[in-house]
Amino acid sequence: MKVVSLPGDPGVGPRLASYLGLEHTSLFSKRFPDGEIYVRLLQKIENDEVLLVQSMYPEQNDRLVELLLALELFNRYGNKVSLLVTYLAYARQDKEFLGGEPVSLKSIIKAMVAQGVETLVTIDAHNPYAIKEFLSNIKYVNLLPEEVFAKALSERYRGKEMTVVAPDQGATDRALSLAKHLGSGYVVIQKVRDRVTGQVKHVLDPLSKVSGLAVIVDDIISTGGTIAGIASCLSSRGVEVVVAASHALLVGEALEKLGKSGVREIYALPTVSRVLDGVIYLDIVPYIARELKNEGVIL
Ligand code: R5P
């Protein structure tokens, strides 16, 4: 098997290849003057097994086009394609919330599969159950790397009591997994979003059960609003707060917003091609390598 980095690979591909003793190459890409995207494989790979690595942030739409173009190429050259998407964009529109909306996640997944993906691997996808539902004949693995966060937190806060906080019901699996690895308790907050205005309300009562350090766990930090609302409430009660979120998009003033809400540290994974000062990025390559082997994606 060969590992091929697509232009959005946040550096996982080369490290993963060297960790696993596999050959690695990158796809050449450029943009035409009119904005169209061009990719080219400079060495021929045909009738082989490949693991393509791509992140879809930033910028989602360009990264999606690169991915679709690459899949057409590798498929037509007779390769067996496994795809590792470190950050899957459009994952939150996983159903028709308001009449007239597309199920964007379904559209993205179907487009990938139609271009010949045999195995799809995601890292902490927003809703892996929905993805599974949209896939029929291909293998799907969602890696939930809470043990990576647990290891870092246990080392940093050795002996300190912690409570994991899920900011909404969708984060329950993450909270359960992180709490299990930390040996701590957890609480789940109810989140209600007005689908027209986008405004979010939280039912914060469970926060009274938080003791010790609060670890807010989520898949994505976008504007930071979800986490900041909960962190402000916890810090106003004198609780110390840290965040463990897989995908730190941190758009606009998100980092400042989180700082003002009392978040002490942000732990994230290097799943997107954007690195910000003030975020602690954890190494996930050994974890991914082990899991790809366990799942039989890499033999
Ligand atoms: C939503 O359900 C997700 O899991 C995240 O909680 C959300 O995308 C975070 O967005 P923001 O940082 O803009 O509040």
GROMACS .gro file of C-alpha atoms and ligand atoms in nm:
model
  313
    1MET     CA    1   0.000   0.000   0.000
    2LYS     CA    2   0.113   0.357  -0.075
    3VAL     CA    3   0.010   0.665   0.121
    4VAL     CA    4  -0.081   0.967  -0.094
    5SER     CA    5  -0.128   1.314   0.051
    6LEU     CA    6  -0.386   1.532  -0.117
    7PRO     CA    7  -0.330   1.910  -0.098
    8GLY     CA    8  -0.534   1.947   0.223
    9ASP     CA    9  -0.343   1.680   0.418
   10PRO     CA   10  -0.244   1.852   0.746
   11GLY     CA   11   0.083   1.655   0.754
   12VAL     CA   12  -0.063   1.323   0.868
   13GLY     CA   13   0.019   1.132   0.545
   14PRO     CA   14   0.402   1.154   0.546
   15ARG     CA   15   0.427   1.079   0.918
   16LEU     CA   16   0.181   0.793   0.897
   17ALA     CA   17   0.373   0.642   0.603
   18SER     CA   18   0.705   0.667   0.780
   19TYR     CA   19   0.551   0.525   1.101
   20LEU     CA   20   0.412   0.227   0.908
   21GLY     CA   21   0.712   0.184   0.676
   22LEU     CA   22   0.502   0.261   0.367
   23GLU     CA   23   0.590   0.461   0.057
   24HIS     CA   24   0.455   0.817   0.052
   25THR     CA   25   0.387   1.064  -0.224
   26SER     CA   26   0.190   1.388  -0.265
   27LEU     CA   27  -0.046   1.502  -0.535
   28PHE     CA   28   0.065   1.810  -0.726
   29SER     CA   29  -0.202   2.080  -0.741
   30LYS     CA   30  -0.248   2.425  -0.886
   31ARG     CA   31  -0.525   2.668  -0.964
   32PHE     CA   32  -0.608   2.791  -1.313
   33PRO     CA   33  -0.647   3.168  -1.361
   34ASP     CA   34  -1.026   3.128  -1.369
   35GLY     CA   35  -1.023   2.956  -1.029
   36GLU     CA   36  -1.058   2.594  -1.137
   37ILE     CA   37  -0.848   2.335  -0.956
   38TYR     CA   38  -0.596   2.103  -1.123
   39VAL     CA   39  -0.430   1.801  -0.964
   40ARG     CA   40  -0.175   1.561  -1.105
   41LEU     CA   41   0.000   1.250  -0.983
   42LEU     CA   42   0.360   1.287  -1.092
   43GLN     CA   43   0.451   0.921  -1.048
   44LYS     CA   44   0.229   0.650  -1.190
   45ILE     CA   45   0.045   0.438  -0.934
   46GLU     CA   46  -0.176   0.176  -1.094
   47ASN     CA   47  -0.338  -0.151  -0.991
   48ASP     CA   48  -0.209  -0.088  -0.641
   49GLU     CA   49  -0.355  -0.021  -0.297
   50VAL     CA   50  -0.354   0.341  -0.186
   51LEU     CA   51  -0.447   0.533   0.124
   52LEU     CA   52  -0.542   0.888   0.027
   53VAL     CA   53  -0.521   1.148   0.305
   54GLN     CA   54  -0.719   1.471   0.290
   55SER     CA   55  -0.860   1.725   0.533
   56MET     CA   56  -1.155   1.936   0.422
   57TYR     CA   57  -1.065   2.255   0.611
   58PRO     CA   58  -0.967   2.511   0.510
   59GLU     CA   59  -1.120   2.565   0.252
   60GLN     CA   60  -1.403   2.312   0.234
   61ASN     CA   61  -1.513   2.350  -0.128
   62ASP     CA   62  -1.165   2.345  -0.281
   63ARG     CA   63  -1.066   2.045  -0.072
   64LEU     CA   64  -1.380   1.862  -0.182
   65VAL     CA   65  -1.306   1.921  -0.550
   66GLU     CA   66  -0.944   1.803  -0.508
   67LEU     CA   67  -1.074   1.492  -0.340
   68LEU     CA   68  -1.326   1.411  -0.613
   69LEU     CA   69  -1.068   1.470  -0.887
   70ALA     CA   70  -0.815   1.248  -0.709
   71LEU     CA   71  -1.069   0.971  -0.661
   72GLU     CA   72  -1.156   0.969  -1.032
   73LEU     CA   73  -0.785   0.943  -1.115
   74PHE     CA   74  -0.696   0.664  -0.872
   75ASN     CA   75  -1.008   0.469  -0.957
   76ARG     CA   76  -0.948   0.488  -1.332
   77TYR     CA   77  -0.590   0.366  -1.280
   78GLY     CA   78  -0.728   0.047  -1.127
   79ASN     CA   79  -0.628   0.117  -0.766
   80LYS     CA   80  -0.801  -0.009  -0.456
   81VAL     CA   81  -0.868   0.317  -0.270
   82SER     CA   82  -0.890   0.371   0.104
   83LEU     CA   83  -0.958   0.728   0.205
   84LEU     CA   84  -0.865   0.892   0.536
   85VAL     CA   85  -1.052   1.220   0.578
   86THR     CA   86  -0.905   1.381   0.888
   87TYR     CA   87  -1.177   1.649   0.893
   88LEU     CA   88  -1.502   1.589   0.708
   89ALA     CA   89  -1.679   1.910   0.608
   90TYR     CA   90  -2.056   1.943   0.565
   91ALA     CA   91  -2.099   1.677   0.834
   92ARG     CA   92  -2.331   1.881   1.054
   93GLN     CA   93  -2.606   1.910   0.791
   94ASP     CA   94  -2.686   1.542   0.841
   95LYS     CA   95  -3.060   1.576   0.796
   96GLU     CA   96  -3.326   1.809   0.663
   97PHE     CA   97  -3.374   2.034   0.965
   98LEU     CA   98  -3.600   2.279   0.777
   99GLY     CA   99  -3.811   2.191   0.475
  100GLY     CA  100  -3.628   2.260   0.150
  101GLU     CA  101  -3.278   2.191   0.282
  102PRO     CA  102  -3.043   1.935   0.126
  103VAL     CA  103  -2.893   1.660   0.338
  104SER     CA  104  -2.544   1.791   0.262
  105LEU     CA  105  -2.361   1.508   0.436
  106LYS     CA  106  -2.542   1.251   0.222
  107SER     CA  107  -2.453   1.439  -0.095
  108ILE     CA  108  -2.082   1.453  -0.002
  109ILE     CA  109  -2.063   1.088   0.101
  110LYS     CA  110  -2.247   0.968  -0.210
  111ALA     CA  111  -2.014   1.173  -0.433
  112MET     CA  112  -1.707   1.009  -0.275
  113VAL     CA  113  -1.844   0.658  -0.299
  114ALA     CA  114  -1.950   0.710  -0.661
  115GLN     CA  115  -1.583   0.778  -0.744
  116GLY     CA  116  -1.470   0.441  -0.615
  117VAL     CA  117  -1.376   0.460  -0.246
  118GLU     CA  118  -1.357   0.110  -0.098
  119THR     CA  119  -1.285   0.207   0.262
  120LEU     CA  120  -1.366   0.538   0.425
  121VAL     CA  121  -1.198   0.640   0.750
  122THR     CA  122  -1.296   0.955   0.938
  123ILE     CA  123  -1.162   1.103   1.260
  124ASP     CA  124  -1.430   1.198   1.509
  125ALA     CA  125  -1.696   1.262   1.244
  126HIS     CA  126  -1.986   1.473   1.369
  127ASN     CA  127  -2.242   1.195   1.324
  128PRO     CA  128  -2.086   0.862   1.224
  129TYR     CA  129  -2.427   0.690   1.251
  130ALA     CA  130  -2.564   0.906   0.969
  131ILE     CA  131  -2.255   0.839   0.755
  132LYS     CA  132  -2.297   0.465   0.806
  133GLU     CA  133  -2.658   0.497   0.694
  134PHE     CA  134  -2.556   0.668   0.368
  135LEU     CA  135  -2.299   0.400   0.283
  136SER     CA  136  -2.404   0.065   0.147
  137ASN     CA  137  -2.123  -0.153   0.017
  138ILE     CA  138  -1.811   0.001   0.156
  139LYS     CA  139  -1.623  -0.036   0.479
  140TYR     CA  140  -1.649   0.261   0.713
  141VAL     CA  141  -1.439   0.333   1.021
  142ASN     CA  142  -1.479   0.638   1.245
  143LEU     CA  143  -1.188   0.684   1.484
  144LEU     CA  144  -1.286   0.836   1.817
  145PRO     CA  145  -0.949   0.936   1.963
  146GLU     CA  146  -1.057   1.024   2.317
  147GLU     CA  147  -0.774   0.812   2.458
  148VAL     CA  148  -0.529   1.061   2.304
  149PHE     CA  149  -0.693   1.348   2.495
  150ALA     CA  150  -0.715   1.137   2.811
  151LYS     CA  151  -0.343   1.061   2.804
  152ALA     CA  152  -0.249   1.430   2.767
  153LEU     CA  153  -0.493   1.544   3.036
  154SER     CA  154  -0.392   1.273   3.283
  155GLU     CA  155  -0.027   1.367   3.242
  156ARG     CA  156  -0.093   1.740   3.275
  157TYR     CA  157  -0.343   1.716   3.566
  158ARG     CA  158  -0.211   1.410   3.744
  159GLY     CA  159  -0.418   1.326   4.052
  160LYS     CA  160  -0.672   1.605   3.996
  161GLU     CA  161  -1.042   1.523   3.993
  162MET     CA  162  -1.205   1.590   3.655
  163THR     CA  163  -1.559   1.594   3.514
  164VAL     CA  164  -1.619   1.562   3.143
  165VAL     CA  165  -1.886   1.795   3.004
  166ALA     CA  166  -2.070   1.719   2.678
  167PRO     CA  167  -2.208   2.049   2.542
  168ASP     CA  168  -2.498   1.870   2.370
  169GLN     CA  169  -2.655   1.525   2.336
  170GLY     CA  170  -2.457   1.464   2.015
  171ALA     CA  171  -2.135   1.467   2.217
  172THR     CA  172  -2.248   1.191   2.454
  173ASP     CA  173  -2.037   0.914   2.294
  174ARG     CA  174  -1.732   1.137   2.312
  175ALA     CA  175  -1.799   1.226   2.676
  176LEU     CA  176  -1.854   0.862   2.770
  177SER     CA  177  -1.535   0.753   2.598
  178LEU     CA  178  -1.324   1.035   2.746
  179ALA     CA  179  -1.467   0.981   3.095
  180LYS     CA  180  -1.393   0.607   3.069
  181HIS     CA  181  -1.031   0.672   2.969
  182LEU     CA  182  -0.992   0.933   3.246
  183GLY     CA  183  -1.178   0.729   3.505
  184SER     CA  184  -1.394   1.037   3.573
  185GLY     CA  185  -1.762   1.132   3.583
  186TYR     CA  186  -1.943   1.315   3.304
  187VAL     CA  187  -2.249   1.531   3.245
  188VAL     CA  188  -2.446   1.600   2.927
  189ILE     CA  189  -2.596   1.944   2.860
  190GLN     CA  190  -2.913   1.979   2.656
  191LYS     CA  191  -2.874   2.217   2.362
  192VAL     CA  192  -3.170   2.363   2.177
  193ARG     CA  193  -3.099   2.543   1.848
  194ASP     CA  194  -3.349   2.772   1.677
  195ARG     CA  195  -3.305   2.649   1.319
  196VAL     CA  196  -3.421   2.975   1.167
  197THR     CA  197  -3.215   3.227   1.365
  198GLY     CA  198  -2.937   2.979   1.447
  199GLN     CA  199  -2.955   3.089   1.813
  200VAL     CA  200  -2.861   2.828   2.070
  201LYS     CA  201  -2.993   2.781   2.424
  202HIS     CA  202  -2.846   2.544   2.681
  203VAL     CA  203  -3.018   2.381   2.978
  204LEU     CA  204  -2.729   2.421   3.218
  205ASP     CA  205  -2.865   2.248   3.532
  206PRO     CA  206  -2.630   1.945   3.507
  207LEU     CA  207  -2.332   2.179   3.554
  208SER     CA  208  -2.407   2.185   3.927
  209LYS     CA  209  -2.279   1.824   3.935
  210VAL     CA  210  -1.937   1.918   3.795
  211SER     CA  211  -1.656   1.876   4.043
  212GLY     CA  212  -1.285   1.936   3.999
  213LEU     CA  213  -1.155   2.038   3.658
  214ALA     CA  214  -1.425   2.061   3.387
  215VAL     CA  215  -1.319   1.912   3.053
  216ILE     CA  216  -1.559   2.024   2.782
  217VAL     CA  217  -1.545   1.772   2.496
  218ASP     CA  218  -1.669   1.837   2.142
  219ASP     CA  219  -1.598   1.737   1.783
  220ILE     CA  220  -1.571   2.086   1.632
  221ILE     CA  221  -1.495   2.433   1.761
  222SER     CA  222  -1.617   2.670   1.492
  223THR     CA  223  -1.717   3.013   1.629
  224GLY     CA  224  -1.652   2.896   1.985
  225GLY     CA  225  -2.005   2.999   2.089
  226THR     CA  226  -2.119   2.656   2.209
  227ILE     CA  227  -1.821   2.603   2.437
  228ALA     CA  228  -1.790   2.966   2.552
  229GLY     CA  229  -2.151   2.968   2.681
  230ILE     CA  230  -2.090   2.666   2.900
  231ALA     CA  231  -1.738   2.771   3.003
  232SER     CA  232  -1.864   3.114   3.121
  233CYS     CA  233  -2.123   2.949   3.340
  234LEU     CA  234  -1.866   2.710   3.488
  235SER     CA  235  -1.603   2.978   3.548
  236SER     CA  236  -1.857   3.207   3.714
  237ARG     CA  237  -1.902   2.922   3.966
  238GLY     CA  238  -1.525   2.908   4.023
  239VAL     CA  239  -1.474   2.589   3.819
  240GLU     CA  240  -1.153   2.557   3.614
  241VAL     CA  241  -1.226   2.474   3.248
  242VAL     CA  242  -1.025   2.310   2.970
  243VAL     CA  243  -1.147   2.200   2.628
  244ALA     CA  244  -1.078   1.880   2.433
  245ALA     CA  245  -1.206   1.919   2.076
  246SER     CA  246  -1.092   1.718   1.776
  247HIS     CA  247  -1.125   1.980   1.504
  248ALA     CA  248  -1.017   2.334   1.595
  249LEU     CA  249  -1.155   2.541   1.307
  250LEU     CA  250  -1.163   2.844   1.536
  251VAL     CA  251  -1.309   3.090   1.290
  252GLY     CA  252  -1.296   3.467   1.344
  253GLU     CA  253  -1.259   3.570   1.707
  254ALA     CA  254  -1.327   3.222   1.845
  255LEU     CA  255  -0.999   3.193   2.034
  256GLU     CA  256  -1.047   3.530   2.206
  257LYS     CA  257  -1.408   3.440   2.288
  258LEU     CA  258  -1.297   3.117   2.454
  259GLY     CA  259  -1.024   3.298   2.648
  260LYS     CA  260  -1.276   3.554   2.778
  261SER     CA  261  -1.513   3.277   2.884
  262GLY     CA  262  -1.245   3.142   3.117
  263VAL     CA  263  -1.119   2.846   2.912
  264ARG     CA  264  -0.772   2.776   3.042
  265GLU     CA  265  -0.639   2.543   2.775
  266ILE     CA  266  -0.761   2.407   2.440
  267TYR     CA  267  -0.647   2.059   2.337
  268ALA     CA  268  -0.709   1.970   1.972
  269LEU     CA  269  -0.590   1.730   1.704
  270PRO     CA  270  -0.392   1.824   1.392
  271THR     CA  271  -0.682   1.732   1.161
  272VAL     CA  272  -0.710   2.063   0.975
  273SER     CA  273  -0.444   2.259   0.784
  274ARG     CA  274  -0.457   2.552   1.022
  275VAL     CA  275  -0.233   2.585   1.325
  276LEU     CA  276  -0.301   2.852   1.586
  277ASP     CA  277  -0.092   2.975   1.877
  278GLY     CA  278  -0.276   2.909   2.199
  279VAL     CA  279  -0.396   2.561   2.099
  280ILE     CA  280  -0.225   2.245   2.222
  281TYR     CA  281  -0.216   2.000   1.931
  282LEU     CA  282  -0.177   1.634   2.023
  283ASP     CA  283   0.002   1.377   1.811
  284ILE     CA  284  -0.247   1.129   1.666
  285VAL     CA  285  -0.028   0.947   1.415
  286PRO     CA  286   0.064   0.649   1.639
  287TYR     CA  287  -0.304   0.614   1.733
  288ILE     CA  288  -0.422   0.628   1.369
  289ALA     CA  289  -0.153   0.379   1.263
  290ARG     CA  290  -0.257   0.133   1.533
  291GLU     CA  291  -0.628   0.167   1.458
  292LEU     CA  292  -0.584   0.132   1.081
  293LYS     CA  293  -0.403  -0.195   1.149
  294ASN     CA  294  -0.662  -0.313   1.403
  295GLU     CA  295  -0.941  -0.238   1.155
  296GLY     CA  296  -0.760  -0.419   0.874
  297VAL     CA  297  -0.738  -0.105   0.659
  298ILE     CA  298  -0.361  -0.156   0.654
  299LEU     CA  299  -0.233  -0.511   0.671
  300R5P     C1  300  -2.256   2.090   1.680
  300R5P     O1  301  -2.346   2.011   1.710
  300R5P     C2  302  -2.112   2.058   1.694
  300R5P     O2  303  -2.092   1.936   1.759
  300R5P     C3  304  -2.035   2.168   1.764
  300R5P     O3  305  -2.081   2.178   1.898
  300R5P     C4  306  -2.054   2.301   1.695
  300R5P     O4  307  -2.030   2.289   1.558
  300R5P     C5  308  -1.965   2.407   1.753
  300R5P     O5  309  -1.988   2.525   1.682
  300R5P     P1  310  -1.954   2.665   1.747
  300R5P     O6  311  -1.811   2.659   1.791
  300R5P     O7  312  -1.975   2.763   1.634
  300R5P     O8  313  -2.049   2.689   1.858
   0.00000   0.00000   0.00000
